[in-house]
Tab-separated table of C-alpha atoms and ligand atoms in Angstrom:
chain	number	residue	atom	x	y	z
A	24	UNK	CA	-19.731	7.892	-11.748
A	25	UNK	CA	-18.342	5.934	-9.126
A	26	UNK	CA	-15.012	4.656	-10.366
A	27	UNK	CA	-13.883	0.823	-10.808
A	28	UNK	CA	-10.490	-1.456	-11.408
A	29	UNK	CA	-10.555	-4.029	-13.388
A	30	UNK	CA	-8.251	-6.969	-12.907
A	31	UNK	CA	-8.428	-10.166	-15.182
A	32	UNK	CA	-6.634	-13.173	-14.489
A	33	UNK	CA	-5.123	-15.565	-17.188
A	34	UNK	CA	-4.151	-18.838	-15.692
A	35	UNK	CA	-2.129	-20.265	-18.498
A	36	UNK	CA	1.853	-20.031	-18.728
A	37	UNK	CA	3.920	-22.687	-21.354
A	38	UNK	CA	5.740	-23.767	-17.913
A	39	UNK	CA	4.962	-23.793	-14.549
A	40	UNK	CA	8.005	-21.908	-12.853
A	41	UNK	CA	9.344	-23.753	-9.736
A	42	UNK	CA	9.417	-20.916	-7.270
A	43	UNK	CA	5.514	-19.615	-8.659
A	44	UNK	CA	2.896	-19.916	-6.408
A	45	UNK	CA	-0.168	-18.101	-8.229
A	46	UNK	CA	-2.843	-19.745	-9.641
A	47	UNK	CA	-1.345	-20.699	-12.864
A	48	UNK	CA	-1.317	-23.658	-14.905
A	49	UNK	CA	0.926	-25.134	-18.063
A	50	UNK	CA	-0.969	-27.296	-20.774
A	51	UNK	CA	-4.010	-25.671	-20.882
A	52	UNK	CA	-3.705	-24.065	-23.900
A	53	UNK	CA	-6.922	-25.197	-25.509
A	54	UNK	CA	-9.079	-23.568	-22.780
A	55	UNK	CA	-8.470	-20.143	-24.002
A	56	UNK	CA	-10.914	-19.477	-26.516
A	57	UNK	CA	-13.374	-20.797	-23.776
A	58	UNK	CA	-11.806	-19.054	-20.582
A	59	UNK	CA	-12.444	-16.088	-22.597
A	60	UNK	CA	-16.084	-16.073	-22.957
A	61	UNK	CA	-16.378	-17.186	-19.744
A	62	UNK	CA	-14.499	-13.325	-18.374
A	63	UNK	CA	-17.101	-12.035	-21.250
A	64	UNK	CA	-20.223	-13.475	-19.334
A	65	UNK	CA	-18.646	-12.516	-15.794
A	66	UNK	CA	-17.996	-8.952	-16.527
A	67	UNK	CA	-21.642	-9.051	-18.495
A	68	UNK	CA	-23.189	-10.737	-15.345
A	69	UNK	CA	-21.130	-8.222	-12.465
A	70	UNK	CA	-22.818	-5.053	-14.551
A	71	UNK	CA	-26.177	-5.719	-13.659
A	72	UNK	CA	-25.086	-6.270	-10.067
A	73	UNK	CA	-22.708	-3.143	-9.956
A	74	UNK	CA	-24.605	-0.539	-11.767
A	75	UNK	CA	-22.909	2.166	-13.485
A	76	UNK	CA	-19.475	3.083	-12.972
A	77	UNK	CA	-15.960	4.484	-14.709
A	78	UNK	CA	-13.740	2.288	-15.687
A	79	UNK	CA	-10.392	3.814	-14.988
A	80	UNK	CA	-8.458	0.786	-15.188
A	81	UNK	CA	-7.919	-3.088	-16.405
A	82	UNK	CA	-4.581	-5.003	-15.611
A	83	UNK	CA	-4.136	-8.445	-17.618
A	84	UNK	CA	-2.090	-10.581	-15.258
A	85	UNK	CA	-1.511	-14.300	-14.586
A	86	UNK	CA	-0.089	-16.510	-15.892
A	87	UNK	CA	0.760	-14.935	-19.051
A	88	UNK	CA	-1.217	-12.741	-20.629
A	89	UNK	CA	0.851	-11.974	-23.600
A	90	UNK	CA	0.339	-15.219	-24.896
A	91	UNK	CA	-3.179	-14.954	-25.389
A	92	UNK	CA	-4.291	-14.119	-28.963
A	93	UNK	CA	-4.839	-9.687	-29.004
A	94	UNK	CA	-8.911	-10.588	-30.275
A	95	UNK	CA	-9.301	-12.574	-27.120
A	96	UNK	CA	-7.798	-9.533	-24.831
A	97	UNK	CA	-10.300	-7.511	-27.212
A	98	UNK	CA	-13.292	-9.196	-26.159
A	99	UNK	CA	-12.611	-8.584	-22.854
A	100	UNK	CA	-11.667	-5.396	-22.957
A	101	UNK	CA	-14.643	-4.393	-24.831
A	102	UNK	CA	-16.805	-6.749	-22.607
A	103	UNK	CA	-15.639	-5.106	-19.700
A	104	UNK	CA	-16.330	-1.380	-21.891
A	105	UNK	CA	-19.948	-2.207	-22.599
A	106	UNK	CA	-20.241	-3.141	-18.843
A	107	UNK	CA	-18.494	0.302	-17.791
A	108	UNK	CA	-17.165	2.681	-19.886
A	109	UNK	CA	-13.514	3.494	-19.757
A	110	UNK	CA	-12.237	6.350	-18.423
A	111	UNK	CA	-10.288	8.860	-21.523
A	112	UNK	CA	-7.294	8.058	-19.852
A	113	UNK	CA	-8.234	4.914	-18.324
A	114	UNK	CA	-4.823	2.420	-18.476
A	115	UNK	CA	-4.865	-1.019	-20.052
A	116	UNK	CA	-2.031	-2.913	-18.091
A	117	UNK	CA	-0.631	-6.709	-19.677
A	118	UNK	CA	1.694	-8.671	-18.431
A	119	UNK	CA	4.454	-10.804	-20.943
A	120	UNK	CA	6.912	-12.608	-20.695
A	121	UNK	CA	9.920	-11.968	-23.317
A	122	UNK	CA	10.592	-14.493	-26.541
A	123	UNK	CA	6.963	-15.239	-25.709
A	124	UNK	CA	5.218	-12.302	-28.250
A	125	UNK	CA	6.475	-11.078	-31.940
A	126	UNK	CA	6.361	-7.469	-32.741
A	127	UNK	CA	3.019	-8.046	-34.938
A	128	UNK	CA	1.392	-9.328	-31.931
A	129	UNK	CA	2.145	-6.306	-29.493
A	130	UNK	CA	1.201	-4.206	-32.468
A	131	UNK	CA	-2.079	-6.201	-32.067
A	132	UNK	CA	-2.603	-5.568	-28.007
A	133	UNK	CA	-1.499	-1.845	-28.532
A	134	UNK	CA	-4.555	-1.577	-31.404
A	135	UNK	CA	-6.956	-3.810	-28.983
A	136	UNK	CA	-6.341	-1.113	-26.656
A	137	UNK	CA	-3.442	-2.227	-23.937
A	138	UNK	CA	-1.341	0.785	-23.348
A	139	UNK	CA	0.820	-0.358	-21.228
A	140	UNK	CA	3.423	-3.449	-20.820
A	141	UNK	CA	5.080	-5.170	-18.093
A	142	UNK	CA	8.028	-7.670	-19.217
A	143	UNK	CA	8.731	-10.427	-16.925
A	144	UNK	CA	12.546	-10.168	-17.594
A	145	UNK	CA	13.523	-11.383	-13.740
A	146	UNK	CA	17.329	-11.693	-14.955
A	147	UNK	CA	19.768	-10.792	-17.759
A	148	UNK	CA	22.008	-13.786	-16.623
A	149	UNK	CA	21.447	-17.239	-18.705
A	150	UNK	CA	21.821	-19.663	-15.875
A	151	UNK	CA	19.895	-17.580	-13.082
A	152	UNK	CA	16.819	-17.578	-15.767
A	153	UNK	CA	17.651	-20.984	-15.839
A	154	UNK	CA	17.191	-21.188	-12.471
A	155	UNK	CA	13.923	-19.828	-12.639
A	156	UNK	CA	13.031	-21.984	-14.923
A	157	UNK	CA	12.138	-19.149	-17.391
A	158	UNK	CA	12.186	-20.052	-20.618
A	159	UNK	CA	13.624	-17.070	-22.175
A	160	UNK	CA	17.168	-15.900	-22.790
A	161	UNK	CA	18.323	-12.995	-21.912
A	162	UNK	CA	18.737	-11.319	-25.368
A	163	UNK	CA	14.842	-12.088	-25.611
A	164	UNK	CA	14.447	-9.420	-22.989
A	165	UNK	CA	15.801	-6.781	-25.261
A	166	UNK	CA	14.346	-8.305	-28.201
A	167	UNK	CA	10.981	-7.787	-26.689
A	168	UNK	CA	11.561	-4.665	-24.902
A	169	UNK	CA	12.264	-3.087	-28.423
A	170	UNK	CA	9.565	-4.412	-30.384
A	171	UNK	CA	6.593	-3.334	-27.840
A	172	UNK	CA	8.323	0.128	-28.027
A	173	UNK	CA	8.248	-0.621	-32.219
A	174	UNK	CA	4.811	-1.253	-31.242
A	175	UNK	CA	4.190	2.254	-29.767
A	176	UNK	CA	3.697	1.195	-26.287
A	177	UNK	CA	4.733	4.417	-24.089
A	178	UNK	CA	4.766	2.856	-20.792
A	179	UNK	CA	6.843	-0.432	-20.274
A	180	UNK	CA	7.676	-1.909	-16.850
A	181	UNK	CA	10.380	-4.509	-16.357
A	182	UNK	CA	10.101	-7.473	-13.716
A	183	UNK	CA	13.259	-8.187	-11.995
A	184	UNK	CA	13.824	-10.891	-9.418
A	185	UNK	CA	16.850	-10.514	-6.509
A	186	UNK	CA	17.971	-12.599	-3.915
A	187	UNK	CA	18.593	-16.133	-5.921
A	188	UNK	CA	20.621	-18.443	-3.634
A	189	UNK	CA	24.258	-18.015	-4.445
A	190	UNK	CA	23.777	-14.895	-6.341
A	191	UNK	CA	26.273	-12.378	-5.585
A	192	UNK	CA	25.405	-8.797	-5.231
A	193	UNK	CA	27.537	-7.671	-8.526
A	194	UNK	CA	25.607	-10.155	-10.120
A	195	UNK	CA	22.385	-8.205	-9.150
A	196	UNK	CA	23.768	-5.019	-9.549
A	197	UNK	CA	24.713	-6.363	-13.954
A	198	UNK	CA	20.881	-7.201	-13.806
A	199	UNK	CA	19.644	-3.526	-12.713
A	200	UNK	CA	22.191	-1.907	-14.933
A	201	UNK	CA	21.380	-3.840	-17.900
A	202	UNK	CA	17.095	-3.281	-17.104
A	203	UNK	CA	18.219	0.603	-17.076
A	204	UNK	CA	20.203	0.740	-20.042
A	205	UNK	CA	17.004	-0.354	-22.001
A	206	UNK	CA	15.481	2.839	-20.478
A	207	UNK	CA	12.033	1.553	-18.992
A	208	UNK	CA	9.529	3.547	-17.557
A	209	UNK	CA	9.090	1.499	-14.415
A	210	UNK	CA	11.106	-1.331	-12.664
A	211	UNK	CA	9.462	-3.687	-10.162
A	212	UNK	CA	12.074	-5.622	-7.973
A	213	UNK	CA	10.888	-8.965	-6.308
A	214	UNK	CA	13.061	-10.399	-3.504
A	215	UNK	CA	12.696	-14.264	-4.306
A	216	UNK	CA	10.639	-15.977	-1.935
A	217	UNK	CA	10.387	-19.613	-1.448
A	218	UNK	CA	6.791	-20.526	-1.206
A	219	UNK	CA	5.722	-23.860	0.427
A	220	UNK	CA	4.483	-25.977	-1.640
A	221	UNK	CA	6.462	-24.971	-5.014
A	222	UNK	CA	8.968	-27.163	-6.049
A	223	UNK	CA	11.768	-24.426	-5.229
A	224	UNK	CA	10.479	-25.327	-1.462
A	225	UNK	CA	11.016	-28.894	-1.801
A	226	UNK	CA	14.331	-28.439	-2.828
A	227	UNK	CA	15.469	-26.110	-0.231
A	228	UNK	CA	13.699	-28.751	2.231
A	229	UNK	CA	15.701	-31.443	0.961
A	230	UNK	CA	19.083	-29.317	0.984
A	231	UNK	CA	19.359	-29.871	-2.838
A	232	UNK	CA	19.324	-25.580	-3.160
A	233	UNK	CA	20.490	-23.201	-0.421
A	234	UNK	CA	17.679	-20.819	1.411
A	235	UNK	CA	18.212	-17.404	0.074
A	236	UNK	CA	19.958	-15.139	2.559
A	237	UNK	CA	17.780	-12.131	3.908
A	238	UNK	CA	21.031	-10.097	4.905
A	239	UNK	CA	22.123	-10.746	1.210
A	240	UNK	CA	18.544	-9.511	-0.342
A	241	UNK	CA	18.879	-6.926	2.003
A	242	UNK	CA	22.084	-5.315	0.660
A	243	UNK	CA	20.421	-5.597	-3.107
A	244	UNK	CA	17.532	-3.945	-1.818
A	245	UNK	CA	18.940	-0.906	-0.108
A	246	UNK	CA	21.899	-0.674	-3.561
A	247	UNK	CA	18.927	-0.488	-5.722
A	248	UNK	CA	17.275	2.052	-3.836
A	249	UNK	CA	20.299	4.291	-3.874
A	250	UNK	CA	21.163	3.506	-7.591
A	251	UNK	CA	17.529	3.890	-8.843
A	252	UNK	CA	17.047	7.408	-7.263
A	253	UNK	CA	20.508	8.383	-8.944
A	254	UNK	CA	18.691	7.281	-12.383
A	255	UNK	CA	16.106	9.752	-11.975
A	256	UNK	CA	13.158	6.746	-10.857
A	257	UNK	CA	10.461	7.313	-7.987
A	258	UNK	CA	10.502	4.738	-5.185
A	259	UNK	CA	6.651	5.058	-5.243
A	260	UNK	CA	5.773	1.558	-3.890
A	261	UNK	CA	8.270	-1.138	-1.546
A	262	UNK	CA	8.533	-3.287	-4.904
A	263	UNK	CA	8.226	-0.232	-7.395
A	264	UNK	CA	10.165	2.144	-9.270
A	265	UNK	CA	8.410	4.439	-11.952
A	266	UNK	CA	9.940	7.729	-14.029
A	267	UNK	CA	7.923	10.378	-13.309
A	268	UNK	CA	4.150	10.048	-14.892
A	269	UNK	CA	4.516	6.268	-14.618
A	270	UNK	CA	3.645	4.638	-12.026
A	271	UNK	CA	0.993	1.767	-12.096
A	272	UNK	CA	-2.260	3.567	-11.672
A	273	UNK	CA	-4.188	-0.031	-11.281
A	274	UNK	CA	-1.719	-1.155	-8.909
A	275	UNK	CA	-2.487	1.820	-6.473
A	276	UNK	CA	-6.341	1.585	-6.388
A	277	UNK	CA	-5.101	-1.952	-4.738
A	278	UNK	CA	-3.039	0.328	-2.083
A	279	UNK	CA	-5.716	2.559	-1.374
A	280	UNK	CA	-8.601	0.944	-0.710
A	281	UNK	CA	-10.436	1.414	-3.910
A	282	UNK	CA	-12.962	-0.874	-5.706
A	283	UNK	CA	-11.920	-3.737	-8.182
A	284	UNK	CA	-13.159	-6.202	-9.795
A	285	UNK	CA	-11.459	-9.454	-10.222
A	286	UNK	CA	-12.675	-11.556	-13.209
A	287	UNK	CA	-11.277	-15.048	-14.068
A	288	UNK	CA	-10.178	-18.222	-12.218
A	289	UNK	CA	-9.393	-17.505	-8.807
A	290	UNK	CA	-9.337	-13.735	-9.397
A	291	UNK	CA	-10.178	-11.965	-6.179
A	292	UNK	CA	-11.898	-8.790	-6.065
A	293	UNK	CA	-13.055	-5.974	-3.537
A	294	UNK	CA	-16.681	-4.101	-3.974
A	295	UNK	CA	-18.244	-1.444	-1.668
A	296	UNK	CA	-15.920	-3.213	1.091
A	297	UNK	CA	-16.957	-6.721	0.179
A	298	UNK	CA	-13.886	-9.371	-0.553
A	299	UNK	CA	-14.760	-11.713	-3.723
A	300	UNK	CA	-12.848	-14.636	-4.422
A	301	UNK	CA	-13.479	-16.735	-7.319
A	302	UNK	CA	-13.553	-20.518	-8.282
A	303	UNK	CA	-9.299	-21.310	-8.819
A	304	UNK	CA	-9.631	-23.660	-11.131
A	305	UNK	CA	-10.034	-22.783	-15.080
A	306	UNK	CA	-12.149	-25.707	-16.375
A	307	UNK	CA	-14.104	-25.637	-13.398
A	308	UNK	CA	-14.923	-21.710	-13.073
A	309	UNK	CA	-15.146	-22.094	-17.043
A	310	UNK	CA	-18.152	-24.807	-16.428
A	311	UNK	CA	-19.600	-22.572	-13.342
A	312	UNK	CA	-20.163	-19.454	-15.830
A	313	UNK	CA	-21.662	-21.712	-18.694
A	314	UNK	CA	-24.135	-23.286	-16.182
A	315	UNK	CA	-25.439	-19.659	-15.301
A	316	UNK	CA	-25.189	-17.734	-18.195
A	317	UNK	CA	-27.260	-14.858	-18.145
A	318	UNK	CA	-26.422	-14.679	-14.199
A	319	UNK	CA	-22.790	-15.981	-14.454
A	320	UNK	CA	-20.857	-16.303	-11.085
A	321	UNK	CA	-18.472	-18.253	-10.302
A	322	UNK	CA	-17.786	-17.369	-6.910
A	323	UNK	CA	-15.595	-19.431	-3.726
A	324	UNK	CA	-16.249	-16.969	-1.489
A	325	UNK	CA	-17.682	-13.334	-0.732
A	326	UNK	CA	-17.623	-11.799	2.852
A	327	UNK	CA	-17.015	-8.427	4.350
A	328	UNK	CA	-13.707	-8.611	6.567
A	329	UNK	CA	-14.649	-7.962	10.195
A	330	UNK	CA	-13.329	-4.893	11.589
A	331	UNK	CA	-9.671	-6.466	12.811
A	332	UNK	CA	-9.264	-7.692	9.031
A	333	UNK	CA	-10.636	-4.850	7.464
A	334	UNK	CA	-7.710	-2.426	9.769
A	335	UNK	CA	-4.813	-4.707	9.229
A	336	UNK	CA	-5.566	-5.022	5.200
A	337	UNK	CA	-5.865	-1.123	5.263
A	338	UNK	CA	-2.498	-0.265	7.218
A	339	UNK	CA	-0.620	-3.322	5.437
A	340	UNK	CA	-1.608	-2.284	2.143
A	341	UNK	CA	-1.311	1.769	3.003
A	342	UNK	CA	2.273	1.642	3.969
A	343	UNK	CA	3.484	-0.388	0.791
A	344	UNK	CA	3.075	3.287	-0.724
A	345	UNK	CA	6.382	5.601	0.719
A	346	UNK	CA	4.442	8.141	0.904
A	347	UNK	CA	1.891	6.622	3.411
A	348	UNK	CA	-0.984	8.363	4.951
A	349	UNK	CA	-2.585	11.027	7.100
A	350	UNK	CA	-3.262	9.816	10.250
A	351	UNK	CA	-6.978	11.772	9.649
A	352	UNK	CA	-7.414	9.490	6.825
A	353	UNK	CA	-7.225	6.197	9.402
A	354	UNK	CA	-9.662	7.768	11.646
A	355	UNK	CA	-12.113	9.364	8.967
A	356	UNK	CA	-12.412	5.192	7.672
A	357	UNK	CA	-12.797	3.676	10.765
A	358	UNK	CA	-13.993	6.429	12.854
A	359	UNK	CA	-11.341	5.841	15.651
A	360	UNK	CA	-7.731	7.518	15.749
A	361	UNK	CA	-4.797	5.222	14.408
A	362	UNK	CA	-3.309	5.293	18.323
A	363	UNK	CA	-6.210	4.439	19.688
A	364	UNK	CA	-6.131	1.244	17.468
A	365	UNK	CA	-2.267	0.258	17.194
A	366	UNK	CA	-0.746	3.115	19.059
A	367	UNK	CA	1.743	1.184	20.814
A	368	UNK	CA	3.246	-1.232	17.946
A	369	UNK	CA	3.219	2.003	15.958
A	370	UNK	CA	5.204	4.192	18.546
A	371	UNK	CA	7.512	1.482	18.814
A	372	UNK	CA	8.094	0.949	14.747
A	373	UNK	CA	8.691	4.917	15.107
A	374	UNK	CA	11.160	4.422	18.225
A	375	UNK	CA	12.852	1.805	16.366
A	376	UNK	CA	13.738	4.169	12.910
A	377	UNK	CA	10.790	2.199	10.555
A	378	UNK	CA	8.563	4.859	10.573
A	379	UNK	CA	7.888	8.344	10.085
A	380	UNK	CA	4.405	9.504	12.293
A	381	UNK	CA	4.297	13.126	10.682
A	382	UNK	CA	3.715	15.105	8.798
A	383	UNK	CA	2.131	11.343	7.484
A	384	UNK	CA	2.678	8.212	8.341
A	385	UNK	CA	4.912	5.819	6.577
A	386	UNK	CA	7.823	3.603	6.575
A	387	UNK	CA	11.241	4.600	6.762
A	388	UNK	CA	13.381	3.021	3.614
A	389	UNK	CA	14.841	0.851	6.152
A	390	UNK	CA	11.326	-0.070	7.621
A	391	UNK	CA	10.292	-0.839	3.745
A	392	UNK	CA	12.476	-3.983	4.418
A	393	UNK	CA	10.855	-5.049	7.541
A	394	UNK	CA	7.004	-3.901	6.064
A	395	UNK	CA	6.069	-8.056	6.896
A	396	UNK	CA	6.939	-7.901	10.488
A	397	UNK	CA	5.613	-4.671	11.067
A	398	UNK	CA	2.130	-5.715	9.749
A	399	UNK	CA	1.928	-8.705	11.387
A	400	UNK	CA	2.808	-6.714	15.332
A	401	UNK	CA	-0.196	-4.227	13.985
A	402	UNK	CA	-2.756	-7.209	13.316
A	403	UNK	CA	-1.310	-9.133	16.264
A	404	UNK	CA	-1.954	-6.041	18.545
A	405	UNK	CA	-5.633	-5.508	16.634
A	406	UNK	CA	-6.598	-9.130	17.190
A	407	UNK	CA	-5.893	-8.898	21.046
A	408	UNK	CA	-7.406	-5.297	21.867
A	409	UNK	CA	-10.360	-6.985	20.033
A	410	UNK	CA	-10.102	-10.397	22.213
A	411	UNK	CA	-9.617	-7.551	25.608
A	412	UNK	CA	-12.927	-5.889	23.975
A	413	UNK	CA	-14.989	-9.314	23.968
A	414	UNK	CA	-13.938	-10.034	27.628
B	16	SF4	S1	5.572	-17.449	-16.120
B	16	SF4	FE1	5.097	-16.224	-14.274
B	16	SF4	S2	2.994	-16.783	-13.720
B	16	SF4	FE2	3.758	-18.361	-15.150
B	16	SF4	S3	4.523	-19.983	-13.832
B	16	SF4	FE3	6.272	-18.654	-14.338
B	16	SF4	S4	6.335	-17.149	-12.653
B	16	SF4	FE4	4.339	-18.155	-12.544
């Protein structure tokens, strides 16, 4: 059976962080019970379009999923069962944020089925969470950390965030070596990003908080990678750490040009090459599915990338893995050789130490920094070999 990712989106969070840009919303608590059977009627609705397939994975993410009650989460994971079976080993990913969830209640996700837990920690410091605008201390982090492992969760991932303006690298440095000393099974590190549009952006534009320096996130990056090899962690993924056995399988059918499904508010998904977005808002994709149930969609947009779009997503989402690709593998999806489609901006990523052409092609650690710019030469190049086509 052809397999298939799962990916549900939970829009609600108790505050909206100022730096967050996803589609997240506080103060909607009393949606949930209804935002729930409206992922029950899409998953219901997307089986008798999809057919059969294996479900080898679903990832809870948001917003914060570990603040929805564990029967909800066990609707939908049974919803989404009954569409497509799971997999023996298939992984059931949830995001939570610490102080948020007691130790019954991860007991609860780890009987609905979740296996495995990713803690928004994002700092062990007091005033950078305040910062952030998170609303948990930092002895909440190992308060939680302990009672999903209490809870028999065997896989747990910490979120850490880097790069705050003004923080200073021993600062960041504290915050890895107190995630480690819990003794997770996976780290992701975020470089802070200010997103237009957020509140963070509006007070960097109006000189009320510094921009955060990319020389300074820089440094923290390239410590981190040294300091998490020396702790015996993978650097599987730019972003990613995992011991060995660990790493996010859901997270790498996005990296390899697999199928998911994306059910929920604004969820986006990709099927058989197709891109699905759905409706952002929760009360109005929650009204879309109750107006069709039975044939519940509540779709923004659908389309099949042209080929520029469908080359760029592939190499930009390819070489977030370290280990890359085989060149073969570019050609045998698009039927063309990777230099005959971005030979030159790739020779000169190679010339300039960010990549590696064989025996596979991938980023350099020091190209991992630099993985935006590099992705944007490749499309740029794509979109004018495509306009020099047309002529
Ligand atoms: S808790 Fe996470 S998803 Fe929610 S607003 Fe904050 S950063 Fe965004």
């Amino acid at each position: 059976m052809k397999p298939l990712a799962v990916y549900v989106h939970i829009p609600f969070c108790t505050v909206k962080c100022g730096y967050c840009d996803f589609n997240t919303y506080a103060g909607m608590d009393a949606l949930k019970p209804s935002y729930r059977d409206a992922v029950v009627a899409e998953a219901a609705a997307w089986s008798q379009t999809l057919g059969e397939r294996l479900t080898t994975s679903i990832a809870f993410g948001g917003g914060t999923p570990g603040e929805v009650a564990a029967r909800d989460i066990a609707a939908i994971i049974d919803a989404v069962g009954r569409a497509w079976p799971l997999a023996a080993d298939a992984e059931v990913s949830l995001e939570a944020n610490p102080g948020t969830s007691d130790p019954a209640h991860f007991a609860r996700l780890r009987a609905a089925g979740v296996t495995r837990l990713s803690l928004g920690a994002q700092s062990f410091d007091a005033a950078e969470l305040r910062f952030l605008d998170r609303i948990h201390s930092p002895q909440a982090i190992a308060a939680s950390y302990r009672a999903a492992r209490d809870a028999g969760f065997a896989s747990i991932s910490l979120d850490l965030i880097y790069g705050l303006p003004g923080q200073e690298p021993n600062a960041w440095q504290a915050n890895v070596r107190e995630a480690l000393a819990l003794g997770p099974d996976h780290l992701s590190l975020y470089a802070l990003t200010v997103e237009p549009g957020t509140p963070l952006a509006i007070h960097v534009e109006s000189g009320q908080v510094a921009p955060p320096d990319p020389d300074v996130a820089a440094d923290m990056y390239e410590w981190s990678v040294a300091e998490l090899a020396r702790s015996g962690f993978e650097h599987y993924e730019i972003s990613n750490w995992a011991r060995p056995g660990h790493r996010s399988m859901h997270n790498q059918v996005y990296w390899t040009d697999r199928d998911y499904l994306g059910p929920g508010a604004g969820a986006h998904g990709y099927i058989d090459g197709m891109r699905v977005e759905n409706i952002a808002h929760p009360r109005r994709y929650i009204a879309r599915e109750r107006a069709l149930t039975g044939d519940g969609r509540a779709i923004a947009a659908m389309y099949r990338p042209d080929d520029v779009m469908a080359r760029s997503d592939w190499l930009t989402s390819r070489l977030r893995l370290l280990d890359g690709f085989e060149a073969a593998e570019f050609e045998a999806r698009f039927g063309t050789t990777i230099e005959a489609a971005v030979g030159e901006p790739l020779q000169a990523a190679a010339e300039a130490g960010l990549m590696d052409l064989s025996p596979r092609v991938r980023l350099t650690e020091r190209g991992c920094l630099l993985h935006g710019e590099i992705a944007a030469r490749f499309l740029a190049h794509l979109e004018r070999t495509a306009v020099a086509r047309r002529r």
